[in-house]
C-alpha angles and dihedrals in degrees: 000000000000124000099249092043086070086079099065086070089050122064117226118247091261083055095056096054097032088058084040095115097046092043093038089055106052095044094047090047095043111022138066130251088273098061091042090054085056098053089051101053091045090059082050093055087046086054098049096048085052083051091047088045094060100039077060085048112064108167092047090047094054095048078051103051084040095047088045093052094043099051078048098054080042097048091055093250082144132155125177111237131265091239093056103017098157095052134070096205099093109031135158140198113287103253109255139161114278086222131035110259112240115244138179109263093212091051098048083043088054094044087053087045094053088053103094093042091059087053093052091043096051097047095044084057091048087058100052113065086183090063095044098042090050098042088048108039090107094038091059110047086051096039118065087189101055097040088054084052100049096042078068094052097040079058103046084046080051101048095046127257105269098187109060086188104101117189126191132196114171140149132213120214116217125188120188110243109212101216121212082254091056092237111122130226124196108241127198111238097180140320114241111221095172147039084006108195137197107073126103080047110048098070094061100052094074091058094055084048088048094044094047087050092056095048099046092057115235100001107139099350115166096019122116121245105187126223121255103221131257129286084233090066095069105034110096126165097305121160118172119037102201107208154199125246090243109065106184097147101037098130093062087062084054097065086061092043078054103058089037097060090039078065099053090255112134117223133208132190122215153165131226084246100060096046083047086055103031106013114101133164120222132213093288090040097246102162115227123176113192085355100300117120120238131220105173128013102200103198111223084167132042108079102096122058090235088064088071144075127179085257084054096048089053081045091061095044098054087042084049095046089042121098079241111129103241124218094224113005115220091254081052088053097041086049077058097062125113087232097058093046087053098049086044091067083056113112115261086016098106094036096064092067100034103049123182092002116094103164091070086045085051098043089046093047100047088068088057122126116197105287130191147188121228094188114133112282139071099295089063094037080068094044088055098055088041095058095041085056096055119009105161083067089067147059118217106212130193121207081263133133133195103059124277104060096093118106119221136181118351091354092076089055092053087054106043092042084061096047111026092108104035126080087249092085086075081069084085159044130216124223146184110264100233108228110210125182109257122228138196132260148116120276106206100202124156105270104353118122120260111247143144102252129185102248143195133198135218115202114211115192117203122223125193119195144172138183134163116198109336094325105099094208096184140030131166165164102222100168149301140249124202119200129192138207144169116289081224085061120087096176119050128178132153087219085050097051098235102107131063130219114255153176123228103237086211105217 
C-alpha cells in the first residue's frame, strides 16, 4: 500500500467533527463513560490539529483573527479603552476567544438545573440574621469591609425593613475538576451577589462563533453552540445604576438602559457621591436624589472597600433604610461572602434551609469544592498546616469581589506565615485549587500578541429572583457567560482583563 493511500482508512480531522452528531449519539446512547471519554478527546485532538494547521498557516490565521474581530466590532461586542475609559470616543472590540470552548453538555445542564436552587438558597441567608451573624463573627472582627457591611445590616434588621420587595441578580462561577479517573465534575468557585457582569455582551459571543464556523469551512459543524441568554432576561424595574468612577465597560450597561426605556422606565446614573450630596429620604422614606424619586437603585459599585468613602457609607445606609428596592440588598451581599459559602460545606448546614428536601441538598452539594475554615481554634490550626504543606493544592481567598484579590502558590505561605497566629487569619477561607483540563484556542485581546495558549474556562450561570414578603414570585435561570483564560493564569476576571469572552461548544 503507499504511503498516502493510508489516509483513505483514516478521516481527516473536518470529517471527525463534521460526523460528530452521528458518532456522539450512538456512543453516548450504547456505550459506557469510558468510551465517551474517548470520543471526546478525540474531538479535542480534532480541534487542536485544526489549531496547529493555522499557526502553519499564517495568512489564513490572520483573515481569520481580522474577520473575527470585525463581525465582533459589527456585532456591538464593544468596550471603551483603559487609556479613556470614561469616553466613547476611542473604543475597541470586547476580548473574546477566536473558537467556542467544548464543554460537557451534563455538567453545563447541571449547572442550569442548580440555578434555581442558589437563588433560593441566597435569599433565604439574606433573611436570617441568626444564620449571618453566626457564619460571619470571625469574619467581622478581622475584616473592616465586611463589619462595616454588616453594622448597616445589624441597623436596617433593627429599624425595621420598610420594602418588603426583595430582588435578587446573582451569578454562580463553575470550574470543571479533572478527577484521577478522567472523568470532570462542575465545581462551584464562588456565587456573585452584586454588580453582577457579563451581560450585554454575552449574547453576542455565540453569533462571531457562528459566523467563524461558516467561514472555516467545516469546522464544528454539527455541534451545538448554545445560546447566552438575552439581555431582557436580566432588566427589571431598575432606576438608578449607581457607578464607579472608571467606566470601562459602560456600553454593556447600555444595552439595560436600553430595554428599560423601550419600556417607558426612566434610567439615572449616579455616584455615591451624588446621592451623598443630593439624595434624602422623607418621612415615608421614599428615596429621592436631585428631586426624582427612586424606585431601585441597581449597584454596579460597592463591593470593594475602595469604592467607598465615609460620605458613601452614609450613602449606603440612607439607600438601605430607603423604600427603594435594592439590587442587592445588604443580607443579599453578606449571602455573597467567601465566609458564608464556606460555613455553608459544613454537615447539617444545607440542611437547615432545605428541610425535608435532599435532593436539592444533594444537587447543591454536589457542586461543592473543599472548603475550610481558617477561624482560631484547632480546626484552622490544621487548615493552616495543611495549606503550608502543600500550598499549590489550595486557593486563599479574602471576603473580595471583582477578580484579582485570591491568593495562589508561595504566596499563600507568605500570608499565612504572617498571620497564622494572629486573629487576621479569620479575614479568610481556604479552598481546594480546581484543576480543569486545558484546552487549546486563540485569546483576541487589544494589543496583546496573537498566540495558541493553553486555556481554561470558567461557566457562570445567571439567577433572577423575586420575592415580596415571604411569596417568592419569581424565581429563574435566565443564562450563562463563560469566560477563558491562560492555564498559565490563577486569578481570572472580565473587569481585570484577564479573561476572554466565550461560547460553550456542548458536547
Amino acid at each position: 500500500m503507499r504511503e498516502d493511500s493510508a489516509t483513505c482508512f483514516f478521516p481527516s480531522s473536518e470529517i471527525v467533527l463534521f460526523l460528530f452528531p452521528l458518532i456522539h449519539y450512538t456512543f453516548v446512547n450504547l456505550f459506557p463513560e469510558r468510551l465517551k471519554f474517548l470520543l471526546h478527546r478525540s474531538i479535542a485532538m480534532a480541534t487542536e490539529a485544526i489549531l496547529q494547521r493555522l499557526i502553519t498557516n499564517p495568512e489564513r490565521l490572520k483573515d481569520l483573527v481580522d474577520k473575527a474581530k470585525d463581525v465582533a466590532l459589527q456585532s456591538g461586542m464593544v468596550i471603551r479603552t483603559k487609556e479613556k475609559p470614561n469616553s466613547s470616543e476611542v473604543v475597541t472590540y470586547y476580548p473574546f476567544s477566536l473558537f467556542p470552548t467544548p464543554v460537557p453538555k451534563a455538567a453545563f445542564l447541571q449547572a442550569l438545573a442548580v440555578q434555581t436552587h442558589f437563588n433560593t438558597l441566597v435569599d433565604k441567608i439574606s433573611q436570617d440574621p441568626d444564620f449571618l451573624e453566626e457564619a460571619l463573627a470571625s469574619t467581622i472582627q478581622a475584616d473592616d469591609f465586611t463589619a462595616k457591611l454588616f453594622d448597616i445590616y445589624r441597623h436596617v434588621q433593627q429599624e425595621g425593613r420598610t420594602q418588603p420587595i426583595v430582588v435578587g441578580l446573582l451569578r454562580s462561577d463553575y470550574m470543571l475538576d479533572q478527577g484521577e479517573c478522567r472523568t470532570s465534575s462542575l465545581k462551584q468557585i464562588e456565587i456573585n451577589t452584586i454588580s453582577v457582569a457579563g451581560f450585554g455582551v454575552i449574547d453576542r459571543v455565540p453569533e462571531v462563533h457562528r459566523y467563524l464556523r461558516t467561514c472555516n469551512s467545516v469546522f464544528i459543524i454539527g455541534l451545538t453552540l448554545f445560546n447566552q441568554g438575552n439581555c431582557k432576561s436580566f432588566c427589571r424595574a431598575v432606576i438608578l445604576f449607581l457607578f464607579e468612577d472608571v467606566q470601562t465597560s459602560i456600553i454593556n450597561h447600555r444595552c439595560m438602559e436600553k430595554e428599560l426605556c423601550n419600556r417607558n422606565i426612566p434610567v439615572i446614573r449616579r455616584k455615591f457621591e451624588d446621592v451623598s450630596r443630593r439624595g434624602s429620604l422623607d418621612d415615608d422614606k421614599k428615596l429621592f436624589v436631585d428631586g426624582l424619586e427612586v424606585a431601585v437603585v441597581y449597584y454596579r459599585t460597592g463591593y470593594m472597600p475602595n469604592h467607598y468613602t465615609e460620605q458613601a457609607w452614609d450613602a449606603r445606609l440612607m439607600m438601605e433604610r430607603s423604600l427603594a428596592v435594592k439590587l442587592p440588598d445588604i443580607g443579599t451581599q453578606l449571602a455573597g461572602t467567601k465566609k458564608v459559602q464556606q460555613v455553608l460545606s459544613k454537615p447539617g448546614v444545607l440542611e437547615k434551609f432545605f428541610p425535608d428536601q435532599p435532593r436539592v441538598v444533594e444537587r447543591i452539594r454536589a457542586t461543592f469544592a473543599g472548603l475550610y475554615t481558617l477561624d482560631m481554634g484547632l480546626e484552622g490550626d490544621k487548615t493552616v498546616e495543611m495549606a503550608l504543606a502543600a500550598p499549590d493544592q489550595f486557593v486563599l481567598k479574602p471576603q473580595r469581589e471583582g477578580g484579582g484579590n485570591n491568593i495562589y502558590g508561595s504566596d499563600i505561605c507568605q500570608v499565612l506565615q504572617q498571620v497564622k497566629e494572629s486573629t487576621e487569619r479569620t479575614a479568610y477561607i481556604l479552598m481546594d485549587k480546581i484543576q480543569p483540563t486545558p484546552v487549546q484556542n486563540y485569546m483576541l485581546r487589544r494589543d496583546f500578541p496573537l498566540q495558541i495558549s493553553n486555556c481554561d474556562s470558567e461557566l457562570g450561570v445567571f439567577g433572577v429572583y423575586v420575592r415580596q414578603g415571604k411569596d417568592t414570585v419569581m424565581n429563574e435561570c435566565v443564562g450563562h457567560l463563560l469566560r477563558t483564560k491562560s492555564s498559565e493564569v490563577s486569578e481570572g476576571g472580565l473587569t481585570t482583563g484577564i479573561c476572554v469572552v466565550d461560547s460553550p461548544l456542548l458536547l
